[in-house]
Amino acid sequence: MALPVAVQLYSVRDDAKADLRGTLNKVKALGYDGVEFAGLHGNTPEQIKAMCEEIGLIPVSAHVPYLDMVKDPKGVLSQYATIGCKYVAVPYLNEEYRPGTDKFPEVIENVKMIGKVAKELGLQLLYHNHDFEFVKLDGKYALDILYEEVPAEYLQTELDVCWVNVGGENPPAYIKKYSGRAPVVHLKDFYGEKSEDMYELIGIEKKAPTRPGNFEFRPVGSGVQDFPAILKAAEEAGAEWVVVEQDQATMGLTPMESIAKSREYLKTIGY
């Protein structure tokens, strides 16, 4: 059975910042069932809860900066409980906190702590991977170590199929590996090869200039990913939601046109 489809609002972040309500209306009109937040854009949790109810979108989840959750876990997470989110996710680790650094063991302990606070507030913590968690520590992927070290009740997966692929693994197989622990799957398409400027494309780091012919994000169904296989794996793994995300618009499309193209493609394959 086809899973409900949400969109990560980071994909249309400039639109959301300028006019969150208008953006949510457009997202609903495109055929999305829910949203995953990336910032509240000056709105209160109560206002956002009301917007979602009035427009008819489910507030599925939110990407919340790791350090914000470490600093004030209850205060920060309670905002998303008020909105009505079921999930919150660690979206990204800055370089100093990544696997292989002295601070990664601290990250694991903090994720346990955040996961417990989330649980107390009726939320489930997720971890949204990139490709840097596919570095091996003592022969195991750091991502797998994280999920081994933190009990499943405090941390579930939010596997991003683009980064799983770029990290060297087969997305459907990796989703199935976490059957029963994969409630939310990020649908992301891409084209080209791994390159040094990928994190500039996300809009986070400024390292290298973008070079023609290199890695680029694409609307779902416009790149190299096998989405029928990915969606089948998500269903079999017990996922509750799939979430479209495109960090940067390409192919001459605006961000809103990009998420529209993704949604149209998913409809053609029964989603």
PDB file of N, CA and C in Angstrom, residues 43 65 94 139 177 197:
ATOM      1  N   ASN A  43       7.282  32.147  13.342  1.00  0.00           N
ATOM      2  CA  ASN A  43       5.938  31.790  13.801  1.00  0.00           C
ATOM      3  C   ASN A  43       6.009  31.038  15.129  1.00  0.00           C
ATOM      4  N   PRO A  65      18.413  21.639  14.704  1.00  0.00           N
ATOM      5  CA  PRO A  65      19.866  21.632  14.860  1.00  0.00           C
ATOM      6  C   PRO A  65      20.313  20.872  16.108  1.00  0.00           C
ATOM      7  N   ASN A  94      28.059  19.142  12.152  1.00  0.00           N
ATOM      8  CA  ASN A  94      29.197  19.919  11.678  1.00  0.00           C
ATOM      9  C   ASN A  94      30.460  19.075  11.776  1.00  0.00           C
ATOM     10  N   GLY A 139      35.957  -1.295  11.557  1.00  0.00           N
ATOM     11  CA  GLY A 139      35.343  -2.221  10.609  1.00  0.00           C
ATOM     12  C   GLY A 139      33.839  -2.087  10.439  1.00  0.00           C
ATOM     13  N   LYS A 177      17.554  -3.389   5.916  1.00  0.00           N
ATOM     14  CA  LYS A 177      18.420  -3.713   7.058  1.00  0.00           C
ATOM     15  C   LYS A 177      17.840  -3.140   8.353  1.00  0.00           C
ATOM     16  N   ASP A 197      32.373  19.456  -3.605  1.00  0.00           N
ATOM     17  CA  ASP A 197      31.500  20.611  -3.387  1.00  0.00           C
ATOM     18  C   ASP A 197      30.081  20.237  -2.980  1.00  0.00           C
TER      19      ASP A 197
END
